[in-house]
Amino acid sequence: MTTQSSDDNLKLDQKEFAKMIVNSHRVSDELDPEAIVKRKLTIYLTAYYLAEKFNNLQDQTFNSGLSTSQEYQQLLQQLQDTKFGDW
């Protein structure tokens, strides 16, 4: 699900991450099949693009020269502050 280059820059595999999130999410069997598929697709796409956003933020943060603790805190703050619709 992740790769790590020689410079310790962490990358999420977007497809694997999205599949893991979809597989871990349970949808009620009481919904009609189309509603189930729509919900799963929405979850997959959201997870996929969130992983992409994480990778982009990681690249920006890692290349800024901040320490590991500072990088982590900045990444968390940016992920909290940014909503899917803002991308």
N, CA and C atoms as an extended XYZ file, in Angstrom:
261
Properties=species:S:1:pos:R:3:atomname:S:1:resname:S:1:resid:I:1 pbc="F F F"
N         0.815       -1.191        0.000 N   MET     1
C         0.000        0.000        0.000 CA  MET     1
C         0.860        1.256        0.000 C   MET     1
N         2.057        1.189        0.520 N   THR     2
C         2.945        2.343        0.509 CA  THR     2
C         4.268        1.968       -0.120 C   THR     2
N         4.930        2.985       -0.607 N   THR     3
C         6.298        2.813       -1.076 CA  THR     3
C         7.132        3.867       -0.379 C   THR     3
N         8.408        3.580       -0.273 N   GLN     4
C         9.281        4.533        0.389 CA  GLN     4
C        10.558        4.618       -0.421 C   GLN     4
N        10.863        5.824       -0.878 N   SER     5
C        12.062        6.005       -1.676 CA  SER     5
C        13.275        6.100       -0.763 C   SER     5
N        14.429        6.156       -1.361 N   SER     6
C        15.664        6.179       -0.581 CA  SER     6
C        15.787        7.423        0.284 C   SER     6
N        15.063        8.484       -0.047 N   ASP     7
C        15.131        9.706        0.756 CA  ASP     7
C        14.054        9.744        1.840 C   ASP     7
N        13.442        8.601        2.144 N   ASP     8
C        12.417        8.444        3.180 CA  ASP     8
C        11.115        9.183        2.872 C   ASP     8
N        10.883        9.525        1.634 N   ASN     9
C         9.648       10.169        1.234 CA  ASN     9
C         8.577        9.099        1.069 C   ASN     9
N         7.556        9.103        1.913 N   LEU    10
C         6.501        8.094        1.935 CA  LEU    10
C         5.476        8.390        0.850 C   LEU    10
N         5.081        7.366        0.113 N   LYS    11
C         4.055        7.493       -0.922 CA  LYS    11
C         2.995        6.428       -0.699 C   LYS    11
N         1.726        6.830       -0.749 N   LEU    12
C         0.632        5.872       -0.697 CA  LEU    12
C         0.342        5.386       -2.109 C   LEU    12
N         0.121        4.099       -2.256 N   ASP    13
C        -0.358        3.557       -3.520 CA  ASP    13
C        -1.853        3.859       -3.547 C   ASP    13
N        -2.255        4.769       -4.401 N   GLN    14
C        -3.629        5.265       -4.388 CA  GLN    14
C        -4.658        4.166       -4.620 C   GLN    14
N        -4.417        3.279       -5.576 N   LYS    15
C        -5.380        2.223       -5.875 CA  LYS    15
C        -5.499        1.242       -4.714 C   LYS    15
N        -4.355        0.833       -4.167 N   GLU    16
C        -4.385       -0.122       -3.050 CA  GLU    16
C        -5.035        0.496       -1.815 C   GLU    16
N        -4.728        1.758       -1.552 N   PHE    17
C        -5.320        2.454       -0.411 CA  PHE    17
C        -6.844        2.517       -0.573 C   PHE    17
N        -7.296        2.904       -1.755 N   ALA    18
C        -8.734        3.024       -1.999 CA  ALA    18
C        -9.424        1.663       -1.877 C   ALA    18
N        -8.794        0.601       -2.400 N   LYS    19
C        -9.383       -0.739       -2.282 CA  LYS    19
C        -9.479       -1.161       -0.817 C   LYS    19
N        -8.436       -0.860       -0.035 N   MET    20
C        -8.452       -1.220        1.380 CA  MET    20
C        -9.594       -0.499        2.106 C   MET    20
N        -9.782        0.776        1.812 N   ILE    21
C       -10.844        1.544        2.463 CA  ILE    21
C       -12.215        0.995        2.085 C   ILE    21
N       -12.425        0.722        0.809 N   VAL    22
C       -13.708        0.173        0.368 CA  VAL    22
C       -13.969       -1.173        1.027 C   VAL    22
N       -12.955       -2.031        1.068 N   ASN    23
C       -13.127       -3.360        1.674 CA  ASN    23
C       -13.391       -3.295        3.171 C   ASN    23
N       -12.936       -2.240        3.816 N   SER    24
C       -13.151       -2.137        5.265 CA  SER    24
C       -14.480       -1.472        5.617 C   SER    24
N       -15.154       -0.916        4.631 N   HIS    25
C       -16.422       -0.224        4.869 CA  HIS    25
C       -17.595       -1.159        4.593 C   HIS    25
N       -18.460       -1.283        5.571 N   ARG    26
C       -19.639       -2.149        5.427 CA  ARG    26
C       -20.847       -1.311        5.026 C   ARG    26
N       -21.579       -1.813        4.048 N   VAL    27
C       -22.784       -1.138        3.579 CA  VAL    27
C       -23.975       -2.051        3.876 C   VAL    27
N       -25.037       -1.467        4.337 N   SER    28
C       -26.236       -2.237        4.696 CA  SER    28
C       -26.754       -3.030        3.506 C   SER    28
N       -27.081       -4.291        3.758 N   ASP    29
C       -27.675       -5.144        2.728 CA  ASP    29
C       -29.112       -4.724        2.407 C   ASP    29
N       -29.662       -3.852        3.226 N   GLU    30
C       -31.039       -3.419        3.025 CA  GLU    30
C       -31.158       -2.394        1.898 C   GLU    30
N       -30.044       -1.839        1.467 N   LEU    31
C       -30.074       -0.877        0.371 CA  LEU    31
C       -30.225       -1.605       -0.954 C   LEU    31
N       -30.752       -0.893       -1.950 N   ASP    32
C       -30.845       -1.524       -3.264 CA  ASP    32
C       -29.447       -1.585       -3.877 C   ASP    32
N       -29.197       -2.506       -4.795 N   PRO    33
C       -27.860       -2.705       -5.351 CA  PRO    33
C       -27.236       -1.435       -5.930 C   PRO    33
N       -28.026       -0.608       -6.599 N   GLU    34
C       -27.469        0.615       -7.174 CA  GLU    34
C       -26.975        1.565       -6.084 C   GLU    34
N       -27.711        1.671       -5.004 N   ALA    35
C       -27.300        2.533       -3.896 CA  ALA    35
C       -26.008        2.022       -3.263 C   ALA    35
N       -25.875        0.705       -3.149 N   ILE    36
C       -24.654        0.110       -2.593 CA  ILE    36
C       -23.462        0.438       -3.482 C   ILE    36
N       -23.631        0.255       -4.791 N   VAL    37
C       -22.533        0.527       -5.728 CA  VAL    37
C       -22.164        2.005       -5.713 C   VAL    37
N       -23.147        2.871       -5.693 N   LYS    38
C       -22.869        4.317       -5.652 CA  LYS    38
C       -22.088        4.685       -4.392 C   LYS    38
N       -22.487        4.112       -3.262 N   ARG    39
C       -21.790        4.415       -2.010 CA  ARG    39
C       -20.352        3.913       -2.055 C   ARG    39
N       -20.170        2.679       -2.542 N   LYS    40
C       -18.816        2.109       -2.640 CA  LYS    40
C       -17.950        2.913       -3.611 C   LYS    40
N       -18.529        3.334       -4.737 N   LEU    41
C       -17.780        4.129       -5.712 CA  LEU    41
C       -17.381        5.476       -5.117 C   LEU    41
N       -18.294        6.092       -4.400 N   THR    42
C       -17.987        7.368       -3.755 CA  THR    42
C       -16.854        7.203       -2.748 C   THR    42
N       -16.902        6.141       -1.976 N   ILE    43
C       -15.848        5.869       -0.990 CA  ILE    43
C       -14.518        5.611       -1.688 C   ILE    43
N       -14.537        4.809       -2.760 N   TYR    44
C       -13.307        4.502       -3.500 CA  TYR    44
C       -12.680        5.779       -4.059 C   TYR    44
N       -13.473        6.593       -4.736 N   LEU    45
C       -12.937        7.806       -5.357 CA  LEU    45
C       -12.431        8.799       -4.309 C   LEU    45
N       -13.161        8.929       -3.223 N   THR    46
C       -12.719        9.826       -2.152 CA  THR    46
C       -11.393        9.360       -1.567 C   THR    46
N       -11.270        8.063       -1.290 N   ALA    47
C       -10.018        7.522       -0.749 CA  ALA    47
C        -8.875        7.675       -1.747 C   ALA    47
N        -9.154        7.421       -3.021 N   TYR    48
C        -8.132        7.531       -4.063 CA  TYR    48
C        -7.577        8.955       -4.128 C   TYR    48
N        -8.483        9.932       -4.191 N   TYR    49
C        -8.026       11.315       -4.307 CA  TYR    49
C        -7.469       11.866       -2.999 C   TYR    49
N        -7.899       11.344       -1.880 N   LEU    50
C        -7.298       11.733       -0.612 CA  LEU    50
C        -5.861       11.228       -0.536 C   LEU    50
N        -5.615       10.012       -1.015 N   ALA    51
C        -4.249        9.480       -1.067 CA  ALA    51
C        -3.390       10.323       -2.004 C   ALA    51
N        -3.964       10.735       -3.133 N   GLU    52
C        -3.236       11.600       -4.064 CA  GLU    52
C        -2.885       12.936       -3.390 C   GLU    52
N        -3.848       13.491       -2.679 N   LYS    53
C        -3.618       14.755       -1.961 CA  LYS    53
C        -2.530       14.574       -0.903 C   LYS    53
N        -2.575       13.458       -0.171 N   PHE    54
C        -1.543       13.173        0.816 CA  PHE    54
C        -0.175       13.118        0.153 C   PHE    54
N        -0.072       12.405       -0.960 N   ASN    55
C         1.206       12.288       -1.655 CA  ASN    55
C         1.723       13.657       -2.104 C   ASN    55
N         0.829       14.496       -2.617 N   ASN    56
C         1.236       15.840       -3.039 CA  ASN    56
C         1.688       16.683       -1.854 C   ASN    56
N         0.929       16.637       -0.766 N   LEU    57
C         1.313       17.385        0.430 CA  LEU    57
C         2.626       16.856        1.000 C   LEU    57
N         2.799       15.545        0.967 N   GLN    58
C         4.037       14.931        1.450 CA  GLN    58
C         5.217       15.427        0.627 C   GLN    58
N         5.052       15.488       -0.692 N   ASP    59
C         6.120       15.988       -1.556 CA  ASP    59
C         6.467       17.437       -1.215 C   ASP    59
N         5.441       18.265       -1.073 N   GLN    60
C         5.661       19.679       -0.757 CA  GLN    60
C         6.330       19.846        0.600 C   GLN    60
N         5.840       19.118        1.591 N   THR    61
C         6.358       19.233        2.952 CA  THR    61
C         7.764       18.679        3.046 C   THR    61
N         7.974       17.524        2.442 N   PHE    62
C         9.284       16.879        2.523 CA  PHE    62
C        10.364       17.728        1.860 C   PHE    62
N        10.001       18.387        0.777 N   ASN    63
C        10.971       19.201        0.048 CA  ASN    63
C        11.184       20.581        0.667 C   ASN    63
N        10.448       20.908        1.721 N   SER    64
C        10.572       22.232        2.332 CA  SER    64
C        11.715       22.325        3.337 C   SER    64
N        12.326       21.192        3.699 N   GLY    65
C        13.456       21.207        4.623 CA  GLY    65
C        13.079       21.189        6.091 C   GLY    65
N        11.826       20.921        6.418 N   LEU    66
C        11.405       20.869        7.817 CA  LEU    66
C        11.847       19.554        8.457 C   LEU    66
N        11.949       19.554        9.770 N   SER    67
C        12.308       18.325       10.479 CA  SER    67
C        11.155       17.330       10.390 C   SER    67
N        11.412       16.087       10.737 N   THR    68
C        10.407       15.034       10.637 CA  THR    68
C         9.163       15.359       11.465 C   THR    68
N         9.340       15.825       12.682 N   SER    69
C         8.207       16.172       13.536 CA  SER    69
C         7.422       17.327       12.932 C   SER    69
N         8.124       18.315       12.434 N   GLN    70
C         7.447       19.454       11.811 CA  GLN    70
C         6.706       19.020       10.548 C   GLN    70
N         7.308       18.155        9.761 N   GLU    71
C         6.668       17.644        8.550 CA  GLU    71
C         5.350       16.969        8.894 C   GLU    71
N         5.411       16.098        9.878 N   TYR    72
C         4.236       15.333       10.276 CA  TYR    72
C         3.113       16.256       10.741 C   TYR    72
N         3.435       17.213       11.583 N   GLN    73
C         2.426       18.144       12.097 CA  GLN    73
C         1.832       18.989       10.972 C   GLN    73
N         2.674       19.432       10.049 N   GLN    74
C         2.196       20.239        8.934 CA  GLN    74
C         1.285       19.417        8.013 C   GLN    74
N         1.676       18.178        7.745 N   LEU    75
C         0.841       17.303        6.920 CA  LEU    75
C        -0.526       17.095        7.556 C   LEU    75
N        -0.550       16.797        8.841 N   LEU    76
C        -1.818       16.584        9.537 CA  LEU    76
C        -2.700       17.831        9.472 C   LEU    76
N        -2.093       18.974        9.689 N   GLN    77
C        -2.857       20.218        9.662 CA  GLN    77
C        -3.426       20.479        8.272 C   GLN    77
N        -2.631       20.265        7.238 N   GLN    78
C        -3.110       20.496        5.875 CA  GLN    78
C        -4.216       19.516        5.500 C   GLN    78
N        -4.092       18.275        5.916 N   LEU    79
C        -5.140       17.299        5.624 CA  LEU    79
C        -6.437       17.641        6.364 C   LEU    79
N        -6.334       18.170        7.574 N   GLN    80
C        -7.520       18.552        8.334 CA  GLN    80
C        -8.179       19.797        7.750 C   GLN    80
N        -7.358       20.732        7.278 N   ASP    81
C        -7.864       22.008        6.806 CA  ASP    81
C        -8.460       21.933        5.405 C   ASP    81
N        -8.077       20.953        4.623 N   THR    82
C        -8.497       20.876        3.229 CA  THR    82
C        -9.586       19.830        3.058 C   THR    82
N       -10.677       20.242        2.457 N   LYS    83
C       -11.789       19.336        2.173 CA  LYS    83
C       -11.721       18.904        0.716 C   LYS    83
N       -12.340       17.769        0.408 N   PHE    84
C       -12.331       17.198       -0.941 CA  PHE    84
C       -12.758       18.242       -1.975 C   PHE    84
N       -13.795       18.989       -1.684 N   GLY    85
C       -14.290       19.997       -2.629 CA  GLY    85
C       -13.327       21.145       -2.873 C   GLY    85
N       -12.347       21.326       -1.987 N   ASP    86
C       -11.375       22.411       -2.128 CA  ASP    86
C       -10.271       22.087       -3.108 C   ASP    86
N       -10.158       20.835       -3.551 N   TRP    87
C        -9.059       20.445       -4.423 CA  TRP    87
C        -9.362       20.873       -5.818 C   TRP    87
